[in-house]
């Protein structure tokens, strides 16, 4: 007697179910992200506000490009740096504030959900009392810098040290009080700082000392 062996083909049920779940979540995220699109902000521009996203370090340009592809107004402050490798000078853009990216949208639960769920986005800067709103003039200043204008010339306090408390007076984080966690003295002195947003800590690795004023 010859026994016949049946062979099952196709994807495992668990994997198929997971794929369907991920596809459903992707479609929900895309639908929510449309609430943050420029199509919505253009209908009610007076209601639109700038917010700050916390993104994976090294993925700032990717997030900016993918949000723009989704018709979301995104802007990453950047600076041009010159590096010397193997005796040759090369220029490249780097994030002014690594791990942070600015977006403009009309505030709504759907828009915030879509932004938080977007690929490589970790969170929106804010806390239980709401998300941090960035003033239009601070965004405009960085846009001018990215277009080639000189950064504002502000005297730098050279007495800053680790543990100092300071007020941030320029840039997208203006208005916050921070704690200096490290100082890097170079041509444009910068500091690592920690801010508290409604009870939640956020670390900023590259804050120009010229943007700080001792409390």
Short mmCIF file of N, CA, C and O in Angstrom, two decimals, residues 135-207:
data_model
loop_
_atom_site.label_atom_id
_atom_site.label_comp_id
_atom_site.label_asym_id
_atom_site.label_seq_id
_atom_site.Cartn_x
_atom_site.Cartn_y
_atom_site.Cartn_z
N UNK A 135 7.27 79.59 17.60
CA UNK A 135 6.85 80.87 17.04
C UNK A 135 7.31 80.99 15.59
O UNK A 135 8.41 80.57 15.22
N UNK A 136 6.45 81.58 14.76
CA UNK A 136 6.74 81.70 13.32
C UNK A 136 8.06 82.43 13.07
O UNK A 136 8.81 82.07 12.15
N UNK A 137 8.36 83.46 13.86
CA UNK A 137 9.57 84.24 13.61
C UNK A 137 10.84 83.43 13.86
O UNK A 137 11.87 83.66 13.22
N UNK A 138 10.78 82.46 14.78
CA UNK A 138 11.95 81.61 15.02
C UNK A 138 12.18 80.65 13.86
O UNK A 138 13.33 80.36 13.49
N UNK A 139 11.10 80.15 13.27
CA UNK A 139 11.23 79.30 12.09
C UNK A 139 11.75 80.12 10.92
O UNK A 139 12.64 79.68 10.17
N UNK A 140 11.22 81.33 10.75
CA UNK A 140 11.64 82.20 9.65
C UNK A 140 13.13 82.51 9.73
O UNK A 140 13.83 82.58 8.71
N UNK A 141 13.64 82.69 10.96
CA UNK A 141 15.06 83.00 11.14
C UNK A 141 15.93 81.86 10.60
O UNK A 141 16.90 82.08 9.88
N UNK A 142 15.56 80.61 10.92
CA UNK A 142 16.36 79.48 10.46
C UNK A 142 16.20 79.25 8.97
O UNK A 142 17.13 78.79 8.30
N UNK A 143 15.05 79.59 8.42
CA UNK A 143 14.89 79.47 6.97
C UNK A 143 15.81 80.45 6.26
O UNK A 143 16.40 80.13 5.22
N UNK A 144 15.96 81.65 6.82
CA UNK A 144 16.88 82.63 6.22
C UNK A 144 18.32 82.14 6.31
O UNK A 144 19.11 82.31 5.37
N UNK A 145 18.67 81.51 7.43
CA UNK A 145 20.03 80.97 7.59
C UNK A 145 20.29 79.88 6.55
O UNK A 145 21.35 79.83 5.93
N UNK A 146 19.31 79.01 6.34
CA UNK A 146 19.46 77.92 5.37
C UNK A 146 19.57 78.45 3.94
O UNK A 146 20.12 77.79 3.07
N UNK A 147 19.03 79.64 3.72
CA UNK A 147 19.09 80.25 2.38
C UNK A 147 20.36 81.06 2.18
O UNK A 147 20.55 81.67 1.14
N UNK A 148 21.23 81.09 3.21
CA UNK A 148 22.52 81.75 3.05
C UNK A 148 22.74 82.97 3.91
O UNK A 148 23.84 83.52 3.91
N UNK A 149 21.72 83.41 4.63
CA UNK A 149 21.89 84.58 5.50
C UNK A 149 22.76 84.20 6.70
O UNK A 149 22.83 83.03 7.10
N UNK A 150 23.42 85.18 7.28
CA UNK A 150 24.25 84.93 8.44
C UNK A 150 23.39 84.71 9.68
O UNK A 150 22.32 85.31 9.83
N UNK A 151 23.87 83.85 10.55
CA UNK A 151 23.18 83.64 11.82
C UNK A 151 23.28 84.90 12.66
O UNK A 151 24.24 85.67 12.54
N UNK A 152 22.29 85.16 13.51
CA UNK A 152 22.34 86.36 14.37
C UNK A 152 23.62 86.38 15.20
O UNK A 152 24.02 85.37 15.78
N UNK A 153 24.26 87.54 15.23
CA UNK A 153 25.47 87.67 16.03
C UNK A 153 25.11 88.05 17.46
O UNK A 153 24.63 89.15 17.71
N UNK A 154 25.30 87.11 18.34
CA UNK A 154 24.97 87.31 19.75
C UNK A 154 26.20 86.98 20.58
O UNK A 154 26.88 85.97 20.33
N UNK A 155 26.50 87.82 21.54
CA UNK A 155 27.67 87.58 22.39
C UNK A 155 27.50 86.27 23.14
O UNK A 155 26.42 85.95 23.65
N UNK A 156 28.58 85.48 23.19
CA UNK A 156 28.56 84.19 23.87
C UNK A 156 29.13 84.32 25.27
O UNK A 156 30.22 84.88 25.45
N UNK A 157 28.40 83.82 26.24
CA UNK A 157 28.88 83.81 27.62
C UNK A 157 29.89 82.68 27.77
O UNK A 157 29.54 81.50 27.67
N UNK A 158 31.16 83.03 27.97
CA UNK A 158 32.22 82.03 28.02
C UNK A 158 32.41 81.42 29.40
O UNK A 158 33.37 80.69 29.64
N UNK A 159 31.49 81.73 30.31
CA UNK A 159 31.61 81.16 31.66
C UNK A 159 30.71 79.94 31.85
O UNK A 159 30.66 79.38 32.95
N UNK A 160 30.00 79.53 30.80
CA UNK A 160 29.10 78.39 30.93
C UNK A 160 29.88 77.12 31.29
O UNK A 160 30.97 76.89 30.78
N UNK A 161 29.26 76.30 32.13
CA UNK A 161 29.87 75.02 32.50
C UNK A 161 28.75 74.02 32.80
O UNK A 161 27.58 74.38 32.92
N UNK A 162 29.15 72.77 32.91
CA UNK A 162 28.19 71.70 33.20
C UNK A 162 27.43 71.99 34.50
O UNK A 162 28.03 72.38 35.50
N UNK A 163 26.12 71.82 34.44
CA UNK A 163 25.29 72.04 35.62
C UNK A 163 24.64 73.40 35.69
O UNK A 163 23.74 73.62 36.51
N UNK A 164 25.08 74.33 34.81
CA UNK A 164 24.49 75.67 34.83
C UNK A 164 23.04 75.63 34.34
O UNK A 164 22.67 74.81 33.50
N UNK A 165 22.25 76.53 34.87
CA UNK A 165 20.86 76.68 34.46
C UNK A 165 20.78 77.90 33.54
O UNK A 165 21.38 78.94 33.83
N UNK A 166 20.06 77.76 32.42
CA UNK A 166 20.02 78.85 31.45
C UNK A 166 18.66 78.94 30.78
O UNK A 166 17.90 77.96 30.73
N UNK A 167 18.37 80.13 30.26
CA UNK A 167 17.16 80.35 29.46
C UNK A 167 17.56 80.29 27.99
O UNK A 167 18.58 80.86 27.58
N UNK A 168 16.75 79.60 27.18
CA UNK A 168 16.98 79.57 25.74
C UNK A 168 16.26 80.77 25.14
O UNK A 168 15.05 80.91 25.29
N UNK A 169 17.02 81.65 24.47
CA UNK A 169 16.45 82.92 24.01
C UNK A 169 16.29 82.99 22.50
O UNK A 169 15.64 83.92 22.00
N UNK A 170 16.85 82.04 21.75
CA UNK A 170 16.72 82.03 20.30
C UNK A 170 16.42 80.61 19.82
O UNK A 170 16.71 79.64 20.51
N UNK A 171 15.87 80.52 18.61
CA UNK A 171 15.65 79.21 18.01
C UNK A 171 14.31 78.59 18.36
O UNK A 171 13.50 79.17 19.07
N UNK A 172 14.07 77.37 17.86
CA UNK A 172 12.77 76.72 18.05
C UNK A 172 12.46 76.36 19.49
O UNK A 172 11.31 76.09 19.82
N UNK A 173 13.47 76.36 20.36
CA UNK A 173 13.24 76.03 21.77
C UNK A 173 13.24 77.27 22.65
O UNK A 173 13.32 77.17 23.88
N UNK A 174 13.16 78.45 22.03
CA UNK A 174 13.15 79.70 22.78
C UNK A 174 11.99 79.71 23.77
O UNK A 174 10.87 79.30 23.45
N UNK A 175 12.28 80.18 24.98
CA UNK A 175 11.26 80.24 26.02
C UNK A 175 11.43 79.17 27.08
O UNK A 175 10.85 79.28 28.17
N UNK A 176 12.23 78.15 26.77
CA UNK A 176 12.46 77.08 27.75
C UNK A 176 13.65 77.42 28.64
O UNK A 176 14.59 78.12 28.24
N UNK A 177 13.61 76.89 29.85
CA UNK A 177 14.77 76.90 30.74
C UNK A 177 15.42 75.53 30.62
O UNK A 177 14.73 74.51 30.53
N UNK A 178 16.75 75.50 30.59
CA UNK A 178 17.45 74.24 30.40
C UNK A 178 18.57 74.08 31.42
O UNK A 178 18.97 75.03 32.09
N UNK A 179 19.06 72.86 31.51
CA UNK A 179 20.24 72.53 32.31
C UNK A 179 21.35 72.14 31.36
O UNK A 179 21.16 71.27 30.49
N UNK A 180 22.51 72.77 31.48
CA UNK A 180 23.66 72.44 30.63
C UNK A 180 24.28 71.15 31.15
O UNK A 180 24.65 71.04 32.31
N UNK A 181 24.38 70.14 30.27
CA UNK A 181 24.95 68.86 30.67
C UNK A 181 26.37 68.65 30.15
O UNK A 181 27.08 67.78 30.61
N UNK A 182 26.77 69.46 29.15
CA UNK A 182 28.15 69.39 28.64
C UNK A 182 28.38 70.62 27.77
O UNK A 182 27.43 71.18 27.20
N UNK A 183 29.63 71.04 27.66
CA UNK A 183 29.99 72.20 26.83
C UNK A 183 31.12 71.81 25.89
O UNK A 183 32.07 71.14 26.29
N UNK A 184 30.98 72.19 24.62
CA UNK A 184 32.02 71.93 23.62
C UNK A 184 32.52 73.28 23.10
O UNK A 184 31.79 74.00 22.42
N UNK A 185 33.76 73.61 23.46
CA UNK A 185 34.33 74.88 23.02
C UNK A 185 35.00 74.70 21.67
O UNK A 185 35.93 73.92 21.51
N UNK A 186 34.50 75.42 20.68
CA UNK A 186 35.05 75.36 19.33
C UNK A 186 34.75 76.70 18.65
O UNK A 186 34.41 77.67 19.33
N UNK A 187 34.87 76.75 17.33
CA UNK A 187 34.63 78.01 16.62
C UNK A 187 33.24 78.56 16.93
O UNK A 187 33.06 79.75 17.16
N UNK A 188 32.24 77.68 16.92
CA UNK A 188 30.91 78.05 17.37
C UNK A 188 30.58 77.18 18.58
O UNK A 188 30.15 76.05 18.44
N UNK A 189 30.84 77.74 19.75
CA UNK A 189 30.68 76.96 20.98
C UNK A 189 29.25 76.45 21.12
O UNK A 189 28.29 77.18 20.88
N UNK A 190 29.14 75.18 21.51
CA UNK A 190 27.82 74.56 21.67
C UNK A 190 27.76 73.78 22.97
O UNK A 190 28.79 73.48 23.58
N UNK A 191 26.54 73.47 23.37
CA UNK A 191 26.35 72.74 24.62
C UNK A 191 25.30 71.66 24.44
O UNK A 191 24.43 71.76 23.57
N UNK A 192 25.42 70.63 25.24
CA UNK A 192 24.33 69.67 25.38
C UNK A 192 23.46 70.16 26.52
O UNK A 192 23.97 70.51 27.59
N UNK A 193 22.16 70.20 26.28
CA UNK A 193 21.26 70.71 27.31
C UNK A 193 20.06 69.78 27.46
O UNK A 193 19.75 68.98 26.57
N UNK A 194 19.40 69.91 28.58
CA UNK A 194 18.16 69.16 28.83
C UNK A 194 17.06 70.15 29.18
O UNK A 194 17.26 71.02 30.04
N UNK A 195 15.93 70.03 28.49
CA UNK A 195 14.79 70.88 28.78
C UNK A 195 13.67 70.04 29.38
O UNK A 195 13.63 68.81 29.21
N UNK A 196 12.79 70.69 30.10
CA UNK A 196 11.64 70.02 30.70
C UNK A 196 10.38 70.59 30.05
O UNK A 196 10.12 71.79 30.13
N UNK A 197 9.61 69.72 29.39
CA UNK A 197 8.39 70.15 28.70
C UNK A 197 7.20 69.52 29.41
O UNK A 197 6.92 68.34 29.22
N UNK A 198 6.55 70.29 30.25
CA UNK A 198 5.39 69.81 30.99
C UNK A 198 5.70 68.50 31.73
O UNK A 198 4.92 67.55 31.69
N UNK A 199 6.87 68.46 32.36
CA UNK A 199 7.22 67.29 33.16
C UNK A 199 7.96 66.20 32.41
O UNK A 199 8.33 65.19 33.00
N UNK A 200 8.21 66.39 31.11
CA UNK A 200 8.93 65.38 30.32
C UNK A 200 10.28 65.94 29.90
O UNK A 200 10.37 67.04 29.36
N UNK A 201 11.38 65.19 30.12
CA UNK A 201 12.71 65.67 29.73
C UNK A 201 13.01 65.39 28.26
O UNK A 201 12.66 64.34 27.73
N UNK A 202 13.66 66.36 27.61
CA UNK A 202 14.14 66.18 26.24
C UNK A 202 15.58 66.68 26.19
O UNK A 202 15.89 67.78 26.66
N UNK A 203 16.47 65.86 25.62
CA UNK A 203 17.88 66.22 25.51
C UNK A 203 18.17 66.79 24.12
O UNK A 203 17.72 66.24 23.11
N UNK A 204 18.92 67.88 24.09
CA UNK A 204 19.33 68.52 22.84
C UNK A 204 20.85 68.50 22.80
O UNK A 204 21.51 69.08 23.66
N UNK A 205 21.41 67.81 21.81
CA UNK A 205 22.86 67.56 21.79
C UNK A 205 23.69 68.72 21.26
O UNK A 205 24.90 68.74 21.45
N UNK A 206 23.07 69.66 20.55
CA UNK A 206 23.86 70.69 19.88
C UNK A 206 23.17 72.05 19.96
O UNK A 206 22.60 72.53 18.98
N UNK A 207 23.24 72.68 21.11
CA UNK A 207 22.62 73.99 21.31
C UNK A 207 23.71 75.07 21.32
O UNK A 207 24.59 75.05 22.17
#
